[in-house]
PDB file of C-alpha atoms in Angstrom:
ATOM      1  CA  UNK A   1     117.122  80.630  97.009  1.00 47.00           C
ATOM      2  CA  UNK A   2     119.898  79.437  94.665  1.00 52.00           C
ATOM      3  CA  UNK A   3     119.681  75.925  96.071  1.00 54.00           C
ATOM      4  CA  UNK A   4     116.011  75.729  95.173  1.00 61.00           C
ATOM      5  CA  UNK A   5     116.613  76.965  91.647  1.00 48.00           C
ATOM      6  CA  UNK A   6     119.294  74.320  91.092  1.00 46.00           C
ATOM      7  CA  UNK A   7     117.273  71.519  92.622  1.00 45.00           C
ATOM      8  CA  UNK A   8     114.194  72.398  90.562  1.00 43.00           C
ATOM      9  CA  UNK A   9     116.205  72.121  87.346  1.00 40.00           C
ATOM     10  CA  UNK A  10     117.190  68.513  88.007  1.00 42.00           C
ATOM     11  CA  UNK A  11     115.043  65.798  86.427  1.00 39.00           C
ATOM     12  CA  UNK A  12     112.861  63.872  88.758  1.00 36.00           C
ATOM     13  CA  UNK A  13     113.890  60.259  89.036  1.00 37.00           C
ATOM     14  CA  UNK A  14     111.250  57.549  89.057  1.00 36.00           C
ATOM     15  CA  UNK A  15     111.533  54.264  90.851  1.00 37.00           C
ATOM     16  CA  UNK A  16     110.374  51.024  89.401  1.00 37.00           C
ATOM     17  CA  UNK A  17     109.500  47.903  91.319  1.00 37.00           C
ATOM     18  CA  UNK A  18     110.353  44.601  89.646  1.00 38.00           C
ATOM     19  CA  UNK A  19     107.665  41.989  89.583  1.00 39.00           C
ATOM     20  CA  UNK A  20     108.290  38.293  89.391  1.00 40.00           C
ATOM     21  CA  UNK A  21     105.951  35.494  88.417  1.00 41.00           C
ATOM     22  CA  UNK A  22     105.942  31.924  89.535  1.00 41.00           C
ATOM     23  CA  UNK A  23     105.273  29.100  87.095  1.00 41.00           C
ATOM     24  CA  UNK A  24     103.468  26.140  88.517  1.00 43.00           C
ATOM     25  CA  UNK A  25     104.194  22.696  87.178  1.00 43.00           C
ATOM     26  CA  UNK A  26     101.630  19.911  87.096  1.00 41.00           C
ATOM     27  CA  UNK A  27     102.959  16.837  88.871  1.00 41.00           C
ATOM     28  CA  UNK A  28     101.877  13.233  88.893  1.00 47.00           C
ATOM     29  CA  UNK A  29      99.990  11.965  91.960  1.00 48.00           C
ATOM     30  CA  UNK A  30     102.949   9.714  92.773  1.00 47.00           C
ATOM     31  CA  UNK A  31     105.083  12.825  93.401  1.00 45.00           C
ATOM     32  CA  UNK A  32     102.849  14.439  96.040  1.00 48.00           C
ATOM     33  CA  UNK A  33     105.514  14.301  98.714  1.00 50.00           C
ATOM     34  CA  UNK A  34     108.010  16.201  96.606  1.00 51.00           C
ATOM     35  CA  UNK A  35     105.284  18.691  95.655  1.00 47.00           C
ATOM     36  CA  UNK A  36     104.770  19.607  99.317  1.00 51.00           C
ATOM     37  CA  UNK A  37     108.473  20.334  99.694  1.00 52.00           C
ATOM     38  CA  UNK A  38     108.674  22.409  96.507  1.00 50.00           C
ATOM     39  CA  UNK A  39     105.708  24.595  97.468  1.00 50.00           C
ATOM     40  CA  UNK A  40     107.465  25.644 100.657  1.00 48.00           C
ATOM     41  CA  UNK A  41     110.558  26.934  98.894  1.00 51.00           C
ATOM     42  CA  UNK A  42     108.965  29.886  96.976  1.00 51.00           C
ATOM     43  CA  UNK A  43     107.246  30.956 100.201  1.00 52.00           C
ATOM     44  CA  UNK A  44     110.541  31.075 102.069  1.00 49.00           C
ATOM     45  CA  UNK A  45     112.154  33.014  99.226  1.00 49.00           C
ATOM     46  CA  UNK A  46     109.254  35.494  99.133  1.00 51.00           C
ATOM     47  CA  UNK A  47     109.470  36.068 102.882  1.00 54.00           C
ATOM     48  CA  UNK A  48     113.182  36.703 102.687  1.00 50.00           C
ATOM     49  CA  UNK A  49     112.669  39.188  99.852  1.00 53.00           C
ATOM     50  CA  UNK A  50     109.980  41.050 101.799  1.00 51.00           C
ATOM     51  CA  UNK A  51     112.196  41.394 104.854  1.00 52.00           C
ATOM     52  CA  UNK A  52     115.050  42.718 102.720  1.00 52.00           C
ATOM     53  CA  UNK A  53     112.722  45.254 101.063  1.00 52.00           C
ATOM     54  CA  UNK A  54     111.634  46.634 104.433  1.00 54.00           C
ATOM     55  CA  UNK A  55     115.213  47.300 105.419  1.00 52.00           C
ATOM     56  CA  UNK A  56     115.943  48.860 102.026  1.00 50.00           C
ATOM     57  CA  UNK A  57     113.010  51.276 102.166  1.00 64.00           C
ATOM     58  CA  UNK A  58     113.775  52.225 105.759  1.00 84.00           C
ATOM     59  CA  UNK A  59     117.307  53.165 104.738  1.00 89.00           C
ATOM     60  CA  UNK A  60     115.950  55.295 101.908  1.00 91.00           C
ATOM     61  CA  UNK A  61     113.556  57.012 104.315  1.00 92.00           C
ATOM     62  CA  UNK A  62     116.415  57.925 106.626  1.00 91.00           C
ATOM     63  CA  UNK A  63     118.460  59.202 103.699  1.00 93.00           C
ATOM     64  CA  UNK A  64     115.527  61.324 102.513  1.00 94.00           C
ATOM     65  CA  UNK A  65     114.983  62.656 106.034  1.00 93.00           C
ATOM     66  CA  UNK A  66     118.646  63.645 106.312  1.00 94.00           C
ATOM     67  CA  UNK A  67     118.511  65.399 102.936  1.00 95.00           C
ATOM     68  CA  UNK A  68     115.393  67.324 103.919  1.00 96.00           C
ATOM     69  CA  UNK A  69     117.099  68.375 107.160  1.00 94.00           C
ATOM     70  CA  UNK A  70     120.031  69.629 105.094  1.00 94.00           C
ATOM     71  CA  UNK A  71     117.665  71.647 102.894  1.00 94.00           C
ATOM     72  CA  UNK A  72     116.022  73.190 105.960  1.00 92.00           C
ATOM     73  CA  UNK A  73     119.421  74.202 107.308  1.00 91.00           C
ATOM     74  CA  UNK A  74     120.444  75.642 103.947  1.00 90.00           C
ATOM     75  CA  UNK A  75     117.252  77.682 103.653  1.00 87.00           C
ATOM     76  CA  UNK A  76     117.849  79.031 107.147  1.00 81.00           C
ATOM     77  CA  UNK A  77     121.271  80.300 106.090  1.00 76.00           C
ATOM     78  CA  UNK A  78     120.088  81.936 102.860  1.00 69.00           C
ATOM     79  CA  UNK A  79     117.922  84.644 104.408  1.00 63.00           C
ATOM     80  CA  UNK A  80     119.599  87.700 102.894  1.00 58.00           C
ATOM     81  CA  UNK A  81     117.364  87.712  99.819  1.00 57.00           C
ATOM     82  CA  UNK A  82     114.286  87.789 102.055  1.00 65.00           C
ATOM     83  CA  UNK A  83     115.277  90.959 103.905  1.00 65.00           C
ATOM     84  CA  UNK A  84     113.896  93.464 101.393  1.00 68.00           C
ATOM     85  CA  UNK A  85     110.629  91.585 100.948  1.00 74.00           C
ATOM     86  CA  UNK A  86     110.164  91.226 104.705  1.00 82.00           C
ATOM     87  CA  UNK A  87     110.787  94.917 105.276  1.00 83.00           C
ATOM     88  CA  UNK A  88     108.454  95.982 102.472  1.00 82.00           C
ATOM     89  CA  UNK A  89     105.611  93.763 103.665  1.00 88.00           C
ATOM     90  CA  UNK A  90     105.957  94.853 107.290  1.00 90.00           C
ATOM     91  CA  UNK A  91     106.096  98.520 106.324  1.00 92.00           C
ATOM     92  CA  UNK A  92     102.879  98.267 104.314  1.00 93.00           C
ATOM     93  CA  UNK A  93     100.973  96.624 107.163  1.00 93.00           C
ATOM     94  CA  UNK A  94     102.246  99.224 109.633  1.00 93.00           C
ATOM     95  CA  UNK A  95     101.324 102.164 107.408  1.00 95.00           C
ATOM     96  CA  UNK A  96      97.976 100.752 106.262  1.00 95.00           C
ATOM     97  CA  UNK A  97      96.337  99.506 109.444  1.00 95.00           C
ATOM     98  CA  UNK A  98      92.904  99.658 107.790  1.00 96.00           C
ATOM     99  CA  UNK A  99      93.771  96.355 106.119  1.00 97.00           C
ATOM    100  CA  UNK A 100      93.424  93.110 108.091  1.00 96.00           C
ATOM    101  CA  UNK A 101      95.658  90.282 106.875  1.00 96.00           C
ATOM    102  CA  UNK A 102      94.464  86.662 106.860  1.00 95.00           C
ATOM    103  CA  UNK A 103      97.280  84.260 106.027  1.00 95.00           C
ATOM    104  CA  UNK A 104      96.868  80.874 107.778  1.00 94.00           C
ATOM    105  CA  UNK A 105      99.977  78.727 108.125  1.00 93.00           C
ATOM    106  CA  UNK A 106     100.078  75.833 105.698  1.00 93.00           C
ATOM    107  CA  UNK A 107      97.709  77.481 103.214  1.00 94.00           C
ATOM    108  CA  UNK A 108      98.557  79.118  99.896  1.00 94.00           C
ATOM    109  CA  UNK A 109      95.740  81.678  99.718  1.00 95.00           C
ATOM    110  CA  UNK A 110      96.065  85.140 101.281  1.00 96.00           C
ATOM    111  CA  UNK A 111      93.246  87.575 102.040  1.00 97.00           C
ATOM    112  CA  UNK A 112      93.206  91.272 102.962  1.00 97.00           C
ATOM    113  CA  UNK A 113      90.013  92.846 104.307  1.00 97.00           C
ATOM    114  CA  UNK A 114      88.884  96.362 105.110  1.00 98.00           C
ATOM    115  CA  UNK A 115      85.758  98.498 105.380  1.00 97.00           C
ATOM    116  CA  UNK A 116      85.076 101.602 103.319  1.00 97.00           C
ATOM    117  CA  UNK A 117      81.895 103.527 104.153  1.00 96.00           C
ATOM    118  CA  UNK A 118      79.148 100.892 103.838  1.00 97.00           C
ATOM    119  CA  UNK A 119      81.342  98.523 101.841  1.00 98.00           C
ATOM    120  CA  UNK A 120      83.261  95.412 102.828  1.00 97.00           C
ATOM    121  CA  UNK A 121      86.322  95.003 100.613  1.00 98.00           C
ATOM    122  CA  UNK A 122      88.188  91.719 100.210  1.00 97.00           C
ATOM    123  CA  UNK A 123      91.446  91.362  98.285  1.00 98.00           C
ATOM    124  CA  UNK A 124      92.542  87.785  97.533  1.00 97.00           C
ATOM    125  CA  UNK A 125      95.713  86.400  95.975  1.00 96.00           C
ATOM    126  CA  UNK A 126      97.783  83.226  96.107  1.00 95.00           C
ATOM    127  CA  UNK A 127     101.444  82.337  96.543  1.00 93.00           C
ATOM    128  CA  UNK A 128     101.203  79.883  93.631  1.00 90.00           C
ATOM    129  CA  UNK A 129     102.059  82.828  91.372  1.00 84.00           C
ATOM    130  CA  UNK A 130     105.605  82.672  92.784  1.00 83.00           C
ATOM    131  CA  UNK A 131     106.178  79.541  90.692  1.00 74.00           C
ATOM    132  CA  UNK A 132     104.071  80.563  87.698  1.00 67.00           C
ATOM    133  CA  UNK A 133     105.802  81.713  84.511  1.00 48.00           C
ATOM    134  CA  UNK A 134     105.089  85.182  83.180  1.00 42.00           C
ATOM    135  CA  UNK A 135     104.548  83.629  79.768  1.00 38.00           C
ATOM    136  CA  UNK A 136     103.256  80.039  80.174  1.00 41.00           C
ATOM    137  CA  UNK A 137     104.392  77.503  77.608  1.00 35.00           C
ATOM    138  CA  UNK A 138     101.891  76.311  75.036  1.00 38.00           C
ATOM    139  CA  UNK A 139      99.477  73.872  76.592  1.00 41.00           C
ATOM    140  CA  UNK A 140     100.202  74.965  80.159  1.00 42.00           C
ATOM    141  CA  UNK A 141      97.853  76.859  82.422  1.00 47.00           C
ATOM    142  CA  UNK A 142      99.015  79.047  85.302  1.00 42.00           C
ATOM    143  CA  UNK A 143      97.286  78.893  88.666  1.00 46.00           C
ATOM    144  CA  UNK A 144      95.313  81.960  89.600  1.00 48.00           C
ATOM    145  CA  UNK A 145      94.073  83.196  92.965  1.00 52.00           C
ATOM    146  CA  UNK A 146      90.361  82.492  93.389  1.00 51.00           C
ATOM    147  CA  UNK A 147      89.719  82.883  89.640  1.00 50.00           C
ATOM    148  CA  UNK A 148      87.474  80.801  87.433  1.00 50.00           C
ATOM    149  CA  UNK A 149      87.917  79.850  83.809  1.00 42.00           C
ATOM    150  CA  UNK A 150      85.445  82.454  82.585  1.00 44.00           C
ATOM    151  CA  UNK A 151      87.663  85.237  83.879  1.00 46.00           C
ATOM    152  CA  UNK A 152      90.730  83.717  82.238  1.00 45.00           C
ATOM    153  CA  UNK A 153      89.163  83.622  78.767  1.00 40.00           C
ATOM    154  CA  UNK A 154      87.153  86.795  79.070  1.00 43.00           C
ATOM    155  CA  UNK A 155      88.356  87.928  75.655  1.00 43.00           C
ATOM    156  CA  UNK A 156      85.904  85.433  74.141  1.00 41.00           C
ATOM    157  CA  UNK A 157      82.833  87.015  75.720  1.00 41.00           C
ATOM    158  CA  UNK A 158      80.391  89.348  74.052  1.00 42.00           C
ATOM    159  CA  UNK A 159      79.562  92.823  75.256  1.00 42.00           C
ATOM    160  CA  UNK A 160      80.852  96.095  73.870  1.00 42.00           C
ATOM    161  CA  UNK A 161      82.831  94.439  71.116  1.00 42.00           C
ATOM    162  CA  UNK A 162      83.178  97.181  68.556  1.00 41.00           C
ATOM    163  CA  UNK A 163      85.946  97.781  66.044  1.00 36.00           C
ATOM    164  CA  UNK A 164      88.635 100.031  67.361  1.00 40.00           C
ATOM    165  CA  UNK A 165      87.356  99.775  70.911  1.00 41.00           C
ATOM    166  CA  UNK A 166      90.005  97.388  72.195  1.00 38.00           C
ATOM    167  CA  UNK A 167      92.754  98.917  74.331  1.00 42.00           C
ATOM    168  CA  UNK A 168      91.994 102.505  73.534  1.00 41.00           C
ATOM    169  CA  UNK A 169      91.780 103.293  77.224  1.00 42.00           C
ATOM    170  CA  UNK A 170      95.183 104.615  78.217  1.00 46.00           C
ATOM    171  CA  UNK A 171      94.377 106.514  81.388  1.00 49.00           C
ATOM    172  CA  UNK A 172      96.058 109.118  83.507  1.00 51.00           C
ATOM    173  CA  UNK A 173      96.104 106.992  86.668  1.00 57.00           C
ATOM    174  CA  UNK A 174      99.681 105.768  87.125  1.00 60.00           C
ATOM    175  CA  UNK A 175      98.526 103.011  89.475  1.00 63.00           C
ATOM    176  CA  UNK A 176      96.969 101.165  86.541  1.00 63.00           C
ATOM    177  CA  UNK A 177      97.962 100.202  83.042  1.00 60.00           C
ATOM    178  CA  UNK A 178      96.127  98.870  80.021  1.00 52.00           C
ATOM    179  CA  UNK A 179      96.689  95.231  79.122  1.00 53.00           C
ATOM    180  CA  UNK A 180      98.995  95.266  76.086  1.00 47.00           C
ATOM    181  CA  UNK A 181      97.984  92.054  74.322  1.00 44.00           C
ATOM    182  CA  UNK A 182      95.699  93.564  71.699  1.00 42.00           C
ATOM    183  CA  UNK A 183      97.197  96.998  71.220  1.00 42.00           C
ATOM    184  CA  UNK A 184     100.791  95.997  70.473  1.00 39.00           C
ATOM    185  CA  UNK A 185     102.017  94.328  67.321  1.00 44.00           C
ATOM    186  CA  UNK A 186     103.606  90.857  67.772  1.00 41.00           C
ATOM    187  CA  UNK A 187     106.957  92.146  66.530  1.00 43.00           C
ATOM    188  CA  UNK A 188     107.044  94.696  69.350  1.00 45.00           C
ATOM    189  CA  UNK A 189     106.103  92.349  72.172  1.00 42.00           C
ATOM    190  CA  UNK A 190     109.652  91.033  72.623  1.00 45.00           C
ATOM    191  CA  UNK A 191     110.650  94.388  74.089  1.00 47.00           C
ATOM    192  CA  UNK A 192     107.906  94.050  76.691  1.00 43.00           C
ATOM    193  CA  UNK A 193     109.192  90.604  77.654  1.00 41.00           C
ATOM    194  CA  UNK A 194     112.587  92.104  78.499  1.00 46.00           C
ATOM    195  CA  UNK A 195     110.895  94.509  80.901  1.00 49.00           C
ATOM    196  CA  UNK A 196     109.642  91.552  82.939  1.00 47.00           C
ATOM    197  CA  UNK A 197     113.156  90.768  84.161  1.00 44.00           C
ATOM    198  CA  UNK A 198     115.118  92.698  86.773  1.00 49.00           C
ATOM    199  CA  UNK A 199     118.781  93.697  86.690  1.00 46.00           C
ATOM    200  CA  UNK A 200     119.860  90.294  88.036  1.00 45.00           C
ATOM    201  CA  UNK A 201     118.100  88.457  85.215  1.00 40.00           C
ATOM    202  CA  UNK A 202     115.420  87.104  87.548  1.00 46.00           C
ATOM    203  CA  UNK A 203     111.911  86.880  86.234  1.00 46.00           C
ATOM    204  CA  UNK A 204     109.553  89.526  87.621  1.00 59.00           C
ATOM    205  CA  UNK A 205     106.437  87.477  88.164  1.00 75.00           C
ATOM    206  CA  UNK A 206     102.993  89.090  87.969  1.00 91.00           C
ATOM    207  CA  UNK A 207     100.365  88.166  90.534  1.00 94.00           C
ATOM    208  CA  UNK A 208      96.672  87.590  89.950  1.00 95.00           C
ATOM    209  CA  UNK A 209      94.446  89.512  92.355  1.00 97.00           C
ATOM    210  CA  UNK A 210      90.701  89.332  92.906  1.00 96.00           C
ATOM    211  CA  UNK A 211      88.862  92.182  94.606  1.00 98.00           C
ATOM    212  CA  UNK A 212      85.358  91.756  96.015  1.00 97.00           C
ATOM    213  CA  UNK A 213      83.394  94.860  97.043  1.00 98.00           C
ATOM    214  CA  UNK A 214      80.166  94.018  98.902  1.00 96.00           C
ATOM    215  CA  UNK A 215      77.255  96.303  99.792  1.00 96.00           C
ATOM    216  CA  UNK A 216      74.229  95.242 101.797  1.00 95.00           C
ATOM    217  CA  UNK A 217      71.207  94.726  99.570  1.00 94.00           C
ATOM    218  CA  UNK A 218      73.186  95.451  96.384  1.00 95.00           C
ATOM    219  CA  UNK A 219      75.265  92.338  95.911  1.00 94.00           C
ATOM    220  CA  UNK A 220      78.933  92.679  95.059  1.00 94.00           C
ATOM    221  CA  UNK A 221      81.421  93.739  92.416  1.00 96.00           C
ATOM    222  CA  UNK A 222      84.169  91.271  91.627  1.00 96.00           C
ATOM    223  CA  UNK A 223      87.152  92.835  89.897  1.00 97.00           C
ATOM    224  CA  UNK A 224      89.906  90.730  88.352  1.00 96.00           C
ATOM    225  CA  UNK A 225      93.342  92.354  88.381  1.00 96.00           C
ATOM    226  CA  UNK A 226      96.983  91.572  87.747  1.00 96.00           C
ATOM    227  CA  UNK A 227      99.728  93.372  89.644  1.00 94.00           C
ATOM    228  CA  UNK A 228     103.112  93.681  87.971  1.00 93.00           C
ATOM    229  CA  UNK A 229     106.008  96.033  88.726  1.00 90.00           C
ATOM    230  CA  UNK A 230     103.943  98.090  91.153  1.00 91.00           C
ATOM    231  CA  UNK A 231     100.963  98.651  88.858  1.00 94.00           C
ATOM    232  CA  UNK A 232      97.551  97.048  88.499  1.00 96.00           C
ATOM    233  CA  UNK A 233      95.925  95.960  85.258  1.00 96.00           C
ATOM    234  CA  UNK A 234      92.151  95.517  85.307  1.00 97.00           C
ATOM    235  CA  UNK A 235      90.928  92.546  83.277  1.00 96.00           C
ATOM    236  CA  UNK A 236      87.264  92.408  84.146  1.00 95.00           C
ATOM    237  CA  UNK A 237      84.453  93.682  86.354  1.00 97.00           C
ATOM    238  CA  UNK A 238      81.506  91.428  87.227  1.00 95.00           C
ATOM    239  CA  UNK A 239      78.411  92.382  89.203  1.00 95.00           C
ATOM    240  CA  UNK A 240      77.158  89.563  91.417  1.00 93.00           C
ATOM    241  CA  UNK A 241      73.512  90.098  92.450  1.00 93.00           C
ATOM    242  CA  UNK A 242      72.434  89.736  96.072  1.00 90.00           C
ATOM    243  CA  UNK A 243      70.738  86.472  95.097  1.00 87.00           C
ATOM    244  CA  UNK A 244      73.953  84.878  93.816  1.00 88.00           C
ATOM    245  CA  UNK A 245      74.238  81.465  95.507  1.00 83.00           C
ATOM    246  CA  UNK A 246      77.358  81.344  97.656  1.00 82.00           C
ATOM    247  CA  UNK A 247      78.252  79.854 101.012  1.00 80.00           C
ATOM    248  CA  UNK A 248      81.221  82.149 101.620  1.00 85.00           C
ATOM    249  CA  UNK A 249      83.184  85.095 100.297  1.00 89.00           C
ATOM    250  CA  UNK A 250      85.592  82.582  98.770  1.00 87.00           C
ATOM    251  CA  UNK A 251      82.717  81.214  96.683  1.00 86.00           C
ATOM    252  CA  UNK A 252      81.922  84.685  95.372  1.00 88.00           C
ATOM    253  CA  UNK A 253      85.573  85.203  94.489  1.00 86.00           C
ATOM    254  CA  UNK A 254      86.013  81.835  92.833  1.00 83.00           C
ATOM    255  CA  UNK A 255      82.743  80.860  91.203  1.00 82.00           C
ATOM    256  CA  UNK A 256      80.347  82.506  88.786  1.00 82.00           C
ATOM    257  CA  UNK A 257      77.002  80.864  87.970  1.00 84.00           C
ATOM    258  CA  UNK A 258      76.687  80.115  84.274  1.00 85.00           C
ATOM    259  CA  UNK A 259      73.642  82.327  83.842  1.00 89.00           C
ATOM    260  CA  UNK A 260      75.322  85.527  85.117  1.00 90.00           C
ATOM    261  CA  UNK A 261      76.747  87.898  82.515  1.00 92.00           C
ATOM    262  CA  UNK A 262      80.348  88.560  83.509  1.00 91.00           C
ATOM    263  CA  UNK A 263      80.735  91.790  81.560  1.00 93.00           C
ATOM    264  CA  UNK A 264      82.855  92.711  78.527  1.00 94.00           C
ATOM    265  CA  UNK A 265      86.651  92.649  78.415  1.00 93.00           C
ATOM    266  CA  UNK A 266      87.711  95.713  80.375  1.00 95.00           C
ATOM    267  CA  UNK A 267      89.778  97.096  77.486  1.00 94.00           C
ATOM    268  CA  UNK A 268      86.651  97.307  75.349  1.00 95.00           C
ATOM    269  CA  UNK A 269      85.057  99.857  77.657  1.00 96.00           C
ATOM    270  CA  UNK A 270      85.045 103.554  76.910  1.00 96.00           C
ATOM    271  CA  UNK A 271      88.299 105.247  77.897  1.00 96.00           C
ATOM    272  CA  UNK A 272      86.602 107.486  80.426  1.00 97.00           C
ATOM    273  CA  UNK A 273      84.809 104.526  82.001  1.00 97.00           C
ATOM    274  CA  UNK A 274      88.132 102.725  82.374  1.00 96.00           C
ATOM    275  CA  UNK A 275      89.721 105.728  84.037  1.00 96.00           C
ATOM    276  CA  UNK A 276      86.845 106.161  86.482  1.00 97.00           C
ATOM    277  CA  UNK A 277      86.975 102.487  87.463  1.00 98.00           C
ATOM    278  CA  UNK A 278      90.668 102.911  88.217  1.00 97.00           C
ATOM    279  CA  UNK A 279      89.961 105.961  90.367  1.00 97.00           C
ATOM    280  CA  UNK A 280      87.173 104.030  92.093  1.00 98.00           C
ATOM    281  CA  UNK A 281      89.648 101.334  93.129  1.00 98.00           C
ATOM    282  CA  UNK A 282      92.365 103.825  94.048  1.00 97.00           C
ATOM    283  CA  UNK A 283      90.005 105.557  96.489  1.00 97.00           C
ATOM    284  CA  UNK A 284      89.511 102.205  98.224  1.00 98.00           C
ATOM    285  CA  UNK A 285      93.209 101.519  98.695  1.00 97.00           C
ATOM    286  CA  UNK A 286      93.726  99.405  95.577  1.00 97.00           C
ATOM    287  CA  UNK A 287      96.775 101.469  94.670  1.00 96.00           C
ATOM    288  CA  UNK A 288     100.526 101.412  94.066  1.00 95.00           C
ATOM    289  CA  UNK A 289     101.327 100.625  97.699  1.00 95.00           C
ATOM    290  CA  UNK A 290      99.142  97.518  97.557  1.00 96.00           C
ATOM    291  CA  UNK A 291     100.504  96.557  94.135  1.00 95.00           C
ATOM    292  CA  UNK A 292     104.024  96.577  95.616  1.00 93.00           C
ATOM    293  CA  UNK A 293     103.012  94.792  98.817  1.00 95.00           C
ATOM    294  CA  UNK A 294     101.425  91.763  97.152  1.00 95.00           C
ATOM    295  CA  UNK A 295     104.537  90.343  95.393  1.00 92.00           C
ATOM    296  CA  UNK A 296     106.638  91.161  98.465  1.00 91.00           C
ATOM    297  CA  UNK A 297     104.295  89.214 100.695  1.00 94.00           C
ATOM    298  CA  UNK A 298     104.051  86.349  98.200  1.00 94.00           C
ATOM    299  CA  UNK A 299     107.846  86.084  98.363  1.00 91.00           C
ATOM    300  CA  UNK A 300     107.835  86.105 102.181  1.00 92.00           C
ATOM    301  CA  UNK A 301     104.996  83.617 102.636  1.00 94.00           C
ATOM    302  CA  UNK A 302     106.140  81.239  99.907  1.00 93.00           C
ATOM    303  CA  UNK A 303     109.529  80.919 101.589  1.00 92.00           C
ATOM    304  CA  UNK A 304     107.895  80.369 104.975  1.00 93.00           C
ATOM    305  CA  UNK A 305     105.519  77.745 103.597  1.00 95.00           C
ATOM    306  CA  UNK A 306     108.344  76.019 101.721  1.00 94.00           C
ATOM    307  CA  UNK A 307     110.427  75.620 104.883  1.00 94.00           C
ATOM    308  CA  UNK A 308     107.331  74.463 106.766  1.00 95.00           C
ATOM    309  CA  UNK A 309     106.617  71.929 104.026  1.00 96.00           C
ATOM    310  CA  UNK A 310     110.164  70.591 104.265  1.00 96.00           C
ATOM    311  CA  UNK A 311     109.729  70.129 108.014  1.00 95.00           C
ATOM    312  CA  UNK A 312     106.364  68.378 107.765  1.00 96.00           C
ATOM    313  CA  UNK A 313     107.548  65.986 105.064  1.00 96.00           C
ATOM    314  CA  UNK A 314     110.744  65.259 107.013  1.00 95.00           C
ATOM    315  CA  UNK A 315     108.732  64.441 110.123  1.00 94.00           C
ATOM    316  CA  UNK A 316     106.490  62.141 108.095  1.00 94.00           C
ATOM    317  CA  UNK A 317     109.209  60.064 106.430  1.00 92.00           C
ATOM    318  CA  UNK A 318     111.615  59.703 109.360  1.00 87.00           C
TER     319      UNK A 318
END
């Protein structure tokens, strides 16, 4: 993956096409014969320039195609880094056959499904988190799997907003952790940033996860999570009534009608309520094993889709 890291750091060049203008000169009627001859010359020059441009762009296309082929070959050689992720993802699917994986080629969204008693559980995430910074720069917004803007700015909602209520819910469930934003002083947050990097100095990216739990006649619960270093953090729980307009499960995961109350920030809930929600998810397989599988599979699929993208673009331009 070193080649990709180097190539992504290079500035992107932009091409500019020069434009020329032709100035027309008014001639006397007595010079009509010479006018006919002069009007043919720019046309011949323009035609010659167009023919030259076609050859130029074709050469560039072939050069681009050759470079893409080189990148495909290079990615095929650098497979060592993928071994651990491949093994981890395969092991999870073998040991947790209750989950059905839906990961269409050429698409960035991944879905896991299972049944639990009378419930249908859907877990959705996206490989875009592979290229999303842990701490986005000011003015930038990271892509999130099937999440809407309301979930991203949930800290602005109402609900159980009482003094001293925020982030008091440290629970005993090791599969989950409390979001640290509000409970830790700014001066202490730098230490947490260091924990987001592994021994090789590579950034340990978190992944956004949406869980949808559906029950017939009762609507659904949509739970917004982040998985990081093998642990889940719950950010919000929204109940979607049976009457919620949606044409698919993806709609329920992605969209929330404006009139539906999305619930308070999870960290504002009573500590015991937080802990019981975490146990509720753990009983349904939203646990450490899944929290470890998701980034592993993101790594595997992103690499596969990247190589596939190289091949499709190469085929297009050649």
